[in-house]
Short mmCIF file of C-alpha atoms in Angstrom, two decimals:
data_model
loop_
_atom_site.label_atom_id
_atom_site.label_comp_id
_atom_site.label_asym_id
_atom_site.label_seq_id
_atom_site.Cartn_x
_atom_site.Cartn_y
_atom_site.Cartn_z
CA MET A 1 -52.25 191.32 16.78
CA THR A 2 -54.88 193.03 14.65
CA ALA A 3 -52.27 195.14 12.89
CA LEU A 4 -50.23 192.07 12.01
CA LEU A 5 -53.27 190.32 10.59
CA ASP A 6 -54.38 193.29 8.50
CA PRO A 7 -53.64 192.61 4.80
CA PRO A 8 -51.80 195.19 2.71
CA ALA A 9 -53.62 197.11 0.04
CA ARG A 10 -54.13 195.73 -3.48
CA THR A 11 -54.54 192.07 -2.56
CA THR A 12 -57.36 189.83 -3.72
CA ALA A 13 -59.88 188.43 -1.25
CA GLY A 14 -58.33 184.97 -1.60
CA GLU A 15 -54.85 186.32 -0.94
CA GLN A 16 -56.15 188.26 2.07
CA ASP A 17 -57.65 185.12 3.57
CA LEU A 18 -54.46 183.16 2.92
CA ARG A 19 -52.32 185.86 4.46
CA ARG A 20 -54.53 186.08 7.54
CA GLY A 21 -54.42 182.31 7.94
CA ALA A 22 -50.63 182.20 7.64
CA ALA A 23 -50.26 185.09 10.08
CA ARG A 24 -52.46 183.33 12.62
CA VAL A 25 -50.26 180.24 12.42
CA LEU A 26 -47.10 182.24 13.16
CA LEU A 27 -48.75 184.24 15.92
CA GLY A 28 -50.15 181.08 17.46
CA ASN A 29 -46.79 179.31 17.35
CA TRP A 30 -44.83 182.23 18.81
CA ALA A 31 -43.28 181.13 22.12
CA GLY A 32 -42.04 184.47 23.49
CA THR A 33 -38.61 184.78 21.84
CA SER A 34 -38.93 182.30 18.98
CA THR A 35 -41.45 180.21 17.06
CA VAL A 36 -42.08 176.49 17.47
CA PRO A 37 -42.53 174.55 14.22
CA SER A 38 -45.82 173.19 15.56
CA ARG A 39 -47.59 173.03 18.91
CA THR A 40 -47.71 169.23 18.91
CA LEU A 41 -44.71 167.28 17.65
CA TYR A 42 -42.10 170.06 17.76
CA PRO A 43 -42.33 172.07 21.02
CA HIS A 44 -38.81 173.61 20.93
CA GLN A 45 -36.83 175.86 18.57
CA TRP A 46 -35.35 174.22 15.47
CA SER A 47 -32.46 175.78 13.59
CA TRP A 48 -33.40 175.79 9.92
CA ASP A 49 -37.08 176.14 10.80
CA SER A 50 -36.27 179.43 12.52
CA ALA A 51 -34.44 180.67 9.44
CA PHE A 52 -37.41 179.93 7.17
CA ILE A 53 -39.78 181.35 9.77
CA ALA A 54 -37.82 184.61 9.92
CA ILE A 55 -38.03 184.91 6.13
CA GLY A 56 -41.82 184.97 6.37
CA LEU A 57 -42.14 186.66 9.73
CA ARG A 58 -40.33 189.73 8.38
CA HIS A 59 -43.49 190.55 6.42
CA LEU A 60 -45.50 190.73 9.65
CA SER A 61 -42.91 192.13 12.07
CA PRO A 62 -39.27 192.68 11.03
CA ARG A 63 -38.35 193.13 14.68
CA ARG A 64 -39.87 189.78 15.63
CA ALA A 65 -38.04 188.16 12.70
CA GLN A 66 -34.79 189.61 14.03
CA ARG A 67 -35.53 188.20 17.48
CA GLU A 68 -36.21 184.79 15.94
CA LEU A 69 -32.65 184.63 14.62
CA GLU A 70 -31.08 186.34 17.63
CA SER A 71 -32.61 183.83 20.03
CA LEU A 72 -31.21 180.94 18.00
CA PHE A 73 -27.71 182.40 17.82
CA ALA A 74 -27.75 183.11 21.54
CA ALA A 75 -27.33 179.35 21.90
CA GLN A 76 -24.41 179.11 19.44
CA TRP A 77 -21.47 177.04 20.64
CA GLY A 78 -17.96 178.39 21.09
CA ASP A 79 -16.66 176.38 18.13
CA GLY A 80 -19.19 178.17 15.89
CA ARG A 81 -21.79 175.45 15.44
CA VAL A 82 -25.46 176.38 15.62
CA PRO A 83 -27.33 173.50 17.28
CA HIS A 84 -30.28 172.01 15.50
CA ILE A 85 -32.51 172.28 18.60
CA VAL A 86 -32.57 174.90 21.35
CA PHE A 87 -34.64 173.46 24.17
CA ASN A 88 -37.38 175.34 25.96
CA PRO A 89 -36.73 174.68 29.67
CA SER A 90 -40.43 174.93 30.48
CA VAL A 91 -41.23 171.88 28.31
CA ALA A 92 -41.07 168.51 30.08
CA ASN A 93 -38.38 166.09 28.92
CA GLY A 94 -40.99 163.50 27.97
CA ALA A 95 -42.66 165.80 25.47
CA TYR A 96 -39.92 165.29 22.89
CA PHE A 97 -37.15 162.76 22.32
CA PRO A 98 -34.20 163.10 22.20
CA SER A 99 -34.60 165.49 25.11
CA PRO A 100 -32.01 167.66 26.88
CA ASP A 101 -31.04 164.88 29.28
CA PHE A 102 -30.11 162.74 26.25
CA TRP A 103 -27.89 165.33 24.52
CA ARG A 104 -26.26 166.63 27.75
CA SER A 105 -24.89 169.57 25.78
CA SER A 106 -23.80 171.67 28.75
CA THR A 107 -21.61 168.84 30.07
CA ALA A 108 -20.71 166.58 27.13
CA GLY A 109 -20.27 169.62 24.88
CA ARG A 110 -18.34 171.77 27.31
CA ALA A 111 -14.98 171.38 25.55
CA ALA A 112 -16.61 172.37 22.25
CA GLY A 113 -18.03 175.52 23.81
CA ALA A 114 -21.63 174.53 24.39
CA PRO A 115 -23.46 177.20 26.43
CA ALA A 116 -23.55 176.41 30.13
CA ALA A 117 -26.90 178.05 30.78
CA ARG A 118 -28.89 176.72 27.81
CA GLU A 119 -29.49 173.12 26.77
CA THR A 120 -29.29 172.28 23.08
CA SER A 121 -28.69 169.32 20.82
CA GLY A 122 -25.14 168.67 19.64
CA ILE A 123 -25.71 168.35 15.89
CA VAL A 124 -26.55 171.01 13.29
CA GLN A 125 -28.95 171.72 10.42
CA PRO A 126 -28.59 173.37 6.99
CA PRO A 127 -27.18 176.94 6.98
CA VAL A 128 -30.13 179.02 5.79
CA HIS A 129 -29.41 181.66 8.43
CA ALA A 130 -27.26 184.20 6.58
CA LEU A 131 -29.82 184.38 3.77
CA ALA A 132 -32.58 184.79 6.35
CA ALA A 133 -30.63 187.52 8.17
CA TRP A 134 -30.05 189.51 4.98
CA LEU A 135 -33.68 189.25 3.87
CA THR A 136 -34.82 190.23 7.37
CA HIS A 137 -32.60 193.30 7.27
CA LEU A 138 -33.99 194.31 3.87
CA ALA A 139 -37.54 194.17 5.23
CA ASP A 140 -36.86 197.23 7.41
CA PRO A 141 -33.27 198.53 7.13
CA ARG A 142 -33.96 201.47 9.42
CA GLU A 143 -35.19 199.25 12.28
CA SER A 144 -32.36 196.81 11.62
CA ARG A 145 -29.76 199.59 11.89
CA ARG A 146 -31.42 201.06 14.96
CA ARG A 147 -31.18 197.73 16.77
CA GLY A 148 -27.68 196.93 15.49
CA PHE A 149 -29.04 193.69 14.07
CA LEU A 150 -26.42 193.00 11.39
CA PRO A 151 -23.35 194.13 13.39
CA ARG A 152 -24.33 191.74 16.19
CA LEU A 153 -25.24 188.79 13.98
CA TYR A 154 -22.54 189.04 11.30
CA PRO A 155 -19.60 187.70 13.38
CA ARG A 156 -21.78 184.85 14.61
CA LEU A 157 -22.76 183.94 11.06
CA VAL A 158 -19.12 184.02 9.99
CA ALA A 159 -18.16 181.72 12.88
CA TRP A 160 -20.96 179.35 11.91
CA HIS A 161 -19.78 179.09 8.31
CA ASP A 162 -16.15 178.77 9.43
CA TYR A 163 -17.10 175.79 11.58
CA LEU A 164 -18.84 174.10 8.64
CA LEU A 165 -15.86 174.62 6.33
CA THR A 166 -13.11 173.64 8.76
CA ALA A 167 -14.22 171.06 11.33
CA ARG A 168 -16.76 169.63 8.91
CA ASP A 169 -14.67 169.44 5.72
CA LEU A 170 -14.31 165.73 6.42
CA GLY A 171 -13.70 164.79 2.79
CA GLY A 172 -10.94 167.32 2.22
CA GLY A 173 -12.57 168.53 -0.97
CA GLY A 174 -13.78 171.91 0.20
CA LEU A 175 -17.39 170.96 1.00
CA THR A 176 -19.05 170.58 4.38
CA ALA A 177 -20.25 167.19 5.59
CA VAL A 178 -23.20 165.99 7.65
CA VAL A 179 -22.60 163.41 10.37
CA HIS A 180 -26.17 162.42 11.24
CA PRO A 181 -29.33 161.96 9.14
CA TRP A 182 -31.04 164.69 11.16
CA GLU A 183 -28.43 167.26 10.08
CA PRO A 184 -29.42 167.74 6.41
CA GLY A 185 -33.01 168.19 7.58
CA MET A 186 -34.25 165.43 5.29
CA ASP A 187 -34.08 162.92 8.12
CA ASN A 188 -35.46 159.75 6.58
CA SER A 189 -34.26 160.11 3.00
CA PRO A 190 -33.35 156.94 1.09
CA CYS A 191 -30.04 158.70 0.40
CA TRP A 192 -28.94 157.64 3.88
CA ASP A 193 -30.01 153.99 3.71
CA ALA A 194 -26.69 152.45 2.69
CA ALA A 195 -24.66 154.47 5.18
CA LEU A 196 -27.14 153.75 7.98
CA ALA A 197 -27.01 150.03 7.26
CA ARG A 198 -23.46 150.06 8.65
CA VAL A 199 -24.74 151.27 12.05
CA ALA A 200 -26.04 148.84 14.67
CA PRO A 201 -29.16 150.36 16.27
CA ALA A 202 -29.36 151.40 19.91
CA ASP A 203 -31.24 149.12 22.30
CA PRO A 204 -34.92 150.09 21.91
CA ALA A 205 -35.41 149.55 25.64
CA GLY A 206 -33.17 152.55 26.27
CA PHE A 207 -35.49 155.20 24.80
CA ARG A 208 -39.12 155.99 23.98
CA ARG A 209 -40.13 157.58 20.70
CA ALA A 210 -42.26 160.65 21.43
CA ASP A 211 -42.84 161.30 17.72
CA LEU A 212 -45.29 158.40 17.51
CA ASP A 213 -47.54 160.19 20.02
CA HIS A 214 -48.35 162.72 17.29
CA GLY A 215 -47.67 160.94 13.98
CA HIS A 216 -48.86 157.70 12.43
CA PRO A 217 -46.15 155.01 12.33
CA ALA A 218 -46.67 154.64 8.58
CA ASP A 219 -45.60 158.27 8.13
CA ARG A 220 -42.60 158.20 10.44
CA PRO A 221 -39.15 156.53 10.28
CA THR A 222 -39.11 152.84 11.11
CA ASP A 223 -38.04 151.65 14.57
CA LEU A 224 -34.89 150.15 13.05
CA ASP A 225 -33.80 153.43 11.45
CA TYR A 226 -34.74 155.41 14.54
CA GLY A 227 -32.53 153.14 16.63
CA ARG A 228 -29.66 153.89 14.26
CA TYR A 229 -30.28 157.62 14.59
CA VAL A 230 -30.12 157.29 18.37
CA GLN A 231 -26.89 155.29 18.26
CA LEU A 232 -25.15 157.82 16.01
CA ALA A 233 -26.16 160.63 18.37
CA LEU A 234 -24.90 158.65 21.38
CA ASP A 235 -21.56 158.03 19.68
CA TYR A 236 -21.13 161.74 18.91
CA ARG A 237 -22.14 162.76 22.42
CA ASP A 238 -19.74 160.28 24.00
CA ALA A 239 -16.94 161.73 21.88
CA GLY A 240 -17.66 165.16 23.38
CA TYR A 241 -19.09 166.37 20.05
CA ASP A 242 -15.49 166.60 18.87
CA ASP A 243 -15.37 166.16 15.08
CA ARG A 244 -11.71 165.10 15.22
CA ALA A 245 -12.30 162.43 17.86
CA ALA A 246 -15.71 161.17 16.82
CA GLY A 247 -14.59 158.80 14.05
CA HIS A 248 -17.88 159.38 12.24
CA ARG A 249 -19.46 156.20 10.91
CA PHE A 250 -21.96 158.33 9.02
CA ALA A 251 -20.43 161.18 7.02
CA LEU A 252 -21.73 162.48 3.71
CA GLU A 253 -21.51 165.60 1.58
CA ASP A 254 -25.07 166.66 0.85
CA PRO A 255 -25.88 168.88 -2.17
CA CYS A 256 -28.70 170.80 -0.45
CA VAL A 257 -26.60 171.67 2.60
CA ASN A 258 -23.71 172.87 0.44
CA ALA A 259 -25.97 174.83 -1.92
CA LEU A 260 -27.41 176.64 1.09
CA LEU A 261 -23.90 177.33 2.33
CA ILE A 262 -23.11 178.93 -1.02
CA ALA A 263 -26.29 181.02 -0.82
CA GLY A 264 -25.28 181.93 2.72
CA GLU A 265 -21.83 183.08 1.65
CA ARG A 266 -23.36 185.29 -1.02
CA ALA A 267 -25.69 186.74 1.61
CA LEU A 268 -22.69 187.31 3.90
CA ALA A 269 -21.06 189.25 1.07
CA GLU A 270 -24.09 191.57 0.99
CA ILE A 271 -24.04 191.92 4.77
CA ALA A 272 -20.29 192.59 4.79
CA ALA A 273 -20.64 195.28 2.13
CA CYS A 274 -23.44 196.88 4.14
CA LEU A 275 -21.19 196.95 7.22
CA GLY A 276 -18.04 198.11 5.43
CA GLU A 277 -16.38 194.70 5.87
CA ASP A 278 -14.60 192.54 3.28
CA ALA A 279 -17.28 191.29 0.90
CA ALA A 280 -14.79 189.91 -1.64
CA ALA A 281 -13.71 187.12 0.72
CA HIS A 282 -17.25 185.79 0.92
CA ARG A 283 -17.75 185.98 -2.83
CA ALA A 284 -14.48 184.13 -3.40
CA ARG A 285 -15.51 181.43 -0.92
CA ALA A 286 -18.89 181.08 -2.67
CA ASP A 287 -17.09 180.64 -6.00
CA ARG A 288 -14.77 177.97 -4.57
CA LEU A 289 -17.71 176.15 -3.03
CA THR A 290 -19.58 176.23 -6.34
CA GLU A 291 -16.61 174.71 -8.16
CA ALA A 292 -16.32 171.99 -5.51
CA LEU A 293 -20.06 171.30 -5.59
CA VAL A 294 -20.01 170.69 -9.34
CA ALA A 295 -16.75 168.74 -9.28
CA ARG A 296 -17.69 166.45 -6.40
CA LEU A 297 -21.47 166.05 -6.50
CA TRP A 298 -22.79 166.69 -10.03
CA ASP A 299 -23.84 163.59 -11.98
CA GLU A 300 -24.83 164.06 -15.59
CA ASP A 301 -26.45 160.65 -15.94
CA ALA A 302 -28.64 161.16 -12.88
CA GLY A 303 -29.51 164.67 -14.07
CA LEU A 304 -28.99 166.21 -10.65
CA PHE A 305 -26.52 166.45 -7.77
CA LEU A 306 -25.92 163.38 -5.62
CA ALA A 307 -24.68 162.97 -2.06
CA ARG A 308 -21.16 161.60 -1.58
CA ASP A 309 -20.56 158.94 1.07
CA LEU A 310 -17.21 159.78 2.65
CA THR A 311 -16.74 156.30 4.09
CA ASP A 312 -16.03 154.83 0.67
CA GLY A 313 -15.84 158.02 -1.42
CA THR A 314 -18.66 157.02 -3.77
CA LEU A 315 -21.68 158.96 -4.96
CA VAL A 316 -24.99 157.70 -3.54
CA ARG A 317 -27.16 156.53 -6.44
CA GLU A 318 -30.42 157.85 -5.02
CA ARG A 319 -32.20 160.84 -6.54
CA SER A 320 -33.77 163.20 -4.03
CA VAL A 321 -34.99 166.77 -3.97
CA ALA A 322 -31.68 167.70 -2.31
CA GLY A 323 -30.06 167.26 -5.71
CA LEU A 324 -32.31 169.93 -7.25
CA VAL A 325 -31.84 172.61 -4.58
CA PRO A 326 -28.47 173.70 -6.07
CA LEU A 327 -30.56 175.63 -8.60
CA LEU A 328 -30.14 178.31 -5.91
CA THR A 329 -26.50 178.64 -6.98
CA PRO A 330 -26.04 181.50 -9.48
CA GLY A 331 -22.65 180.33 -10.76
CA LEU A 332 -23.76 176.97 -12.12
CA PRO A 333 -22.79 176.19 -15.73
CA GLU A 334 -25.76 176.72 -18.03
CA PRO A 335 -25.83 173.07 -19.23
CA VAL A 336 -26.13 171.97 -15.59
CA VAL A 337 -29.07 174.35 -15.08
CA ASP A 338 -30.76 173.05 -18.23
CA ARG A 339 -30.32 169.46 -17.07
CA LEU A 340 -31.69 170.24 -13.59
CA VAL A 341 -34.80 171.88 -15.05
CA ALA A 342 -35.31 168.91 -17.37
CA THR A 343 -35.08 166.57 -14.36
CA LEU A 344 -37.55 168.73 -12.46
CA ASP A 345 -40.01 168.35 -15.35
CA GLY A 346 -39.32 164.65 -15.87
CA PRO A 347 -41.17 161.58 -14.56
CA GLY A 348 -39.08 161.35 -11.39
CA PHE A 349 -40.06 164.72 -9.95
CA HIS A 350 -43.18 165.90 -11.75
CA ALA A 351 -46.18 164.76 -9.72
CA GLY A 352 -49.62 164.90 -11.28
CA ALA A 353 -51.52 166.22 -8.27
CA THR A 354 -49.26 169.13 -7.35
CA THR A 355 -46.34 171.07 -8.80
CA LEU A 356 -44.66 170.79 -5.42
CA VAL A 357 -41.55 168.63 -5.80
CA PRO A 358 -41.52 165.17 -4.20
CA SER A 359 -38.70 164.62 -1.73
CA TYR A 360 -37.60 161.47 -3.56
CA ASP A 361 -37.76 160.17 -7.12
CA LEU A 362 -41.31 159.04 -7.89
CA THR A 363 -39.85 156.14 -9.88
CA GLY A 364 -37.19 155.26 -7.31
CA ARG A 365 -36.87 151.90 -5.59
CA ALA A 366 -37.69 153.35 -2.13
CA PHE A 367 -40.47 155.82 -3.00
CA ASP A 368 -43.16 156.02 -0.34
CA ARG A 369 -45.79 158.70 -0.83
CA THR A 370 -46.52 159.19 2.89
CA ARG A 371 -43.37 158.26 4.81
CA TYR A 372 -41.24 161.15 6.08
CA TRP A 373 -38.82 162.42 3.36
CA ARG A 374 -39.14 159.22 1.30
CA GLY A 375 -41.58 160.75 -1.17
CA PRO A 376 -43.81 163.46 0.35
CA ALA A 377 -43.49 166.98 -1.02
CA TRP A 378 -42.39 169.73 1.35
CA PHE A 379 -43.01 173.46 1.19
CA ASN A 380 -39.54 174.60 2.19
CA THR A 381 -37.79 172.68 -0.58
CA ALA A 382 -40.38 173.92 -3.09
CA TRP A 383 -39.66 177.48 -1.93
CA LEU A 384 -35.92 176.94 -2.42
CA ILE A 385 -36.47 175.54 -5.90
CA GLU A 386 -38.83 178.41 -6.79
CA ARG A 387 -36.12 180.84 -5.74
CA GLY A 388 -33.52 178.86 -7.68
CA LEU A 389 -35.58 178.93 -10.86
CA ARG A 390 -35.80 182.71 -10.59
CA THR A 391 -32.04 182.90 -9.99
CA HIS A 392 -31.61 181.47 -13.50
CA GLY A 393 -34.39 183.46 -15.17
CA ARG A 394 -36.86 180.56 -15.39
CA HIS A 395 -39.73 182.74 -14.25
CA ASP A 396 -42.61 180.94 -15.95
CA HIS A 397 -41.59 177.68 -14.29
CA ALA A 398 -41.11 179.47 -10.97
CA ASP A 399 -44.57 181.01 -11.26
CA ARG A 400 -46.07 177.53 -11.51
CA VAL A 401 -44.24 176.36 -8.40
CA ARG A 402 -45.27 179.52 -6.53
CA ALA A 403 -48.92 179.00 -7.47
CA ALA A 404 -48.76 175.38 -6.32
CA ILE A 405 -47.25 176.34 -2.96
CA LEU A 406 -49.93 178.94 -2.28
CA GLU A 407 -52.83 176.77 -3.40
CA THR A 408 -51.67 173.69 -1.51
CA ALA A 409 -50.72 175.54 1.67
CA GLY A 410 -54.19 177.04 1.94
CA ALA A 411 -56.02 173.85 0.98
CA THR A 412 -54.20 171.73 3.58
CA GLY A 413 -54.33 174.08 6.56
CA PHE A 414 -50.60 174.85 6.21
CA ALA A 415 -49.61 171.20 6.43
CA GLU A 416 -46.09 170.06 7.24
CA TYR A 417 -45.90 168.16 3.94
CA VAL A 418 -48.20 166.59 1.34
CA ASP A 419 -48.69 163.35 -0.53
CA PRO A 420 -47.32 164.27 -3.98
CA THR A 421 -49.67 161.86 -5.77
CA THR A 422 -52.88 163.29 -4.30
CA GLY A 423 -52.00 166.67 -2.75
CA GLU A 424 -53.40 165.48 0.60
CA GLY A 425 -51.86 167.18 3.65
CA ARG A 426 -49.74 165.00 5.91
CA GLY A 427 -47.92 165.42 9.19
CA ALA A 428 -48.63 168.39 11.45
CA ARG A 429 -51.05 171.16 10.50
CA ALA A 430 -50.52 174.87 11.19
CA PHE A 431 -46.86 174.25 10.45
CA SER A 432 -44.75 177.35 10.87
CA TRP A 433 -42.42 177.27 7.89
CA THR A 434 -45.32 176.48 5.56
CA ALA A 435 -47.13 179.57 6.83
CA ALA A 436 -43.97 181.70 6.77
CA LEU A 437 -43.01 180.83 3.21
CA THR A 438 -46.60 181.38 2.10
CA LEU A 439 -46.32 184.93 3.46
CA ASP A 440 -43.04 185.43 1.63
CA LEU A 441 -44.45 184.33 -1.71
CA LEU A 442 -47.57 186.45 -1.24
CA ALA A 443 -45.38 189.47 -0.54
CA ALA A 444 -43.17 188.76 -3.55
CA GLY A 445 -46.18 188.57 -5.84
CA ARG A 446 -47.63 191.79 -4.45
CA GLU A 447 -44.38 193.69 -4.81
CA THR A 448 -43.68 192.70 -8.41
CA GLY A 449 -46.97 191.52 -9.83
CA LYS A 450 -45.67 188.07 -10.82
CA GLY A 451 -43.58 186.90 -7.92
CA HIS A 452 -40.22 187.89 -9.46
CA ARG A 453 -37.56 188.72 -6.90
#
């Protein structure tokens, strides 16, 4: 442990303290083969959390970062999907809801290839994994090659992306769709309000919300919305998690999810080239996805990308941080990049207290500075936007976002998210992806002097 906590040479005292603090969070949240997001509200392994965690963990232990991803993909389903939760069998069912006995993955998901020996959820989360795998490999290529990390993970990553672009191309336009508000990771976003309003909630007597044991009701989704989440999950489970049979009442194309899929395909191209496989196929797929993203989800008037509701085919007129994450995409037309940056600097997404980006338009009809994904600023989306700004050479702007992430992470005890109007930490503390992405930005700054990657 001491070696992992030791700071590298040529860091300031403040950076050393921040690095030690972030390392302690990840070491404290390590559960043997993977990392829990927090020791309170989230006692299992979450899919996109593990990807972000691996990105930071590689700076402490590349081998442990590899294990983080390997443990997640060990629970991959036969149809290619990577479940959004892999349950720790030593944790009691009552510690988290929905628990394994709700999802019933090993029985209800049998036809879809759910693992028989490991309980998981039946839905997915955004595909950050190929990017995380490539960055993890680059942290220590010799150790990666020695362990056969990329040869083992590459076919699983390909199967994962294939699932998203076949079974989940529900709109027929070449993009992947989400079928539950928990899938895009931004669970309680106002972007889902209209689609959720079509869903009758589950009987509240049939379940107990464990999240309220650890979070204030004013910060969490309402009981009405939570009942709708539960009903959608029940419908999917009862359809055997079969995307053809489910008749999804909630189906949307989300710009963040698809931007991450594009980034993932570009990472798969790098992995394929490293392994002597066909990299051109992944680059071509990334180009097609980029064209579809712009054609289907870009809205010039809104100044960012919007989600598309596949029930009626319309764009959802709600501006969220998901619409800014496509800055990650290198093939965007320059006028689109300029417009995104202008939106980022405009009154909707420029908060006075922190340069972290609010999860929802500050001037929007549903803005709530403390309620989950309806306004609070998150560290993972800020990290994605920082990386996207650098992708397009906007380094001065990216430097400001990087500085805000580092300052706010340290000041809030590595909070889950923050109030964008005050910078106050909210949600869980000692949150794993906040610590992990802090480590990544510290390492980037040390390697290049200004954080350029």
